[in-house]
Amino acid sequence: MTGRILLAGAAAFLLAFLIAPASFAPLFQPFTRNGAPAIYAQTSLLSLTLSHLAIVAAAVAGSTVVGLVLAVLVTRRAGREFLPLARTVTAIGQTFPPVAVLALAVPLMGFGTGPTLVALFLYGLLPVFENAMAGLTGQPPHVTEAARGMGLTPGQRLRQIDLPLALPLLLAGMRLTAVISLGTATIGSTVAARTLGEVIIAGLLSSNTAFVLQGGLVVGILAVLIHHGFQGLENRVRRRMGVD
């Protein structure tokens, strides 16, 4: 109960701050120097937050689709030989830092949202792929035998048994990808993507700690809310499936 109250309080604080940030100026004023503004006002914090979330959502959706398709492919009999290749491809995003991916993508795609989406997409592939594969291959033996006894085709077993049972682990992979992408997306502002990194960078360039705190605070609260949102969904799915 206490955790829910704290989450609700954090969500209410975040919403109030994004709607009327100027009213929180006294809270951040002690972190300014030489009469600098306490609240970032060059761009609407609400619009930056919505843009940040949209970029993260698009990247997570892309990583989930591709990661799940690859996991299904390599866990079928015809695709098992491609497992090493799939693991190599999905590990690329974790091998190359997102900053390096941005540096490579900008000459090809130009400045803006595109390079950031590519970096987040690649960075989020591995958690989704590994969790989906674990869910698809970790079925209890009695479930496998029951499916065979029912005469289900491979396609029917995938749709009716494997994917539903793998859903909690898949959601866990999406949760990890979403939280990581939420923080990593801030670097997108270095290539002109509209993210909350704009506030943090403005604070660093002007030595205004208040701006840095505002950007970090919004990202941090969003990360906590998204983490607990996915976790609640995972628990709900597990309860419906009768899995502890």
PDB file of N, CA and C in Angstrom, residues 18 50 96:
ATOM      1  N   LEU A  18       4.925  19.233 -14.986  1.00  0.00           N
ATOM      2  CA  LEU A  18       4.930  19.377 -16.441  1.00  0.00           C
ATOM      3  C   LEU A  18       3.862  20.361 -16.918  1.00  0.00           C
ATOM      4  N   LEU A  50       6.641  14.433 -23.911  1.00  0.00           N
ATOM      5  CA  LEU A  50       5.820  13.628 -24.825  1.00  0.00           C
ATOM      6  C   LEU A  50       6.646  13.155 -26.020  1.00  0.00           C
ATOM      7  N   PHE A  96      28.225  -1.925 -29.236  1.00  0.00           N
ATOM      8  CA  PHE A  96      28.559  -0.555 -29.608  1.00  0.00           C
ATOM      9  C   PHE A  96      27.786   0.418 -28.723  1.00  0.00           C
TER      10      PHE A  96
END
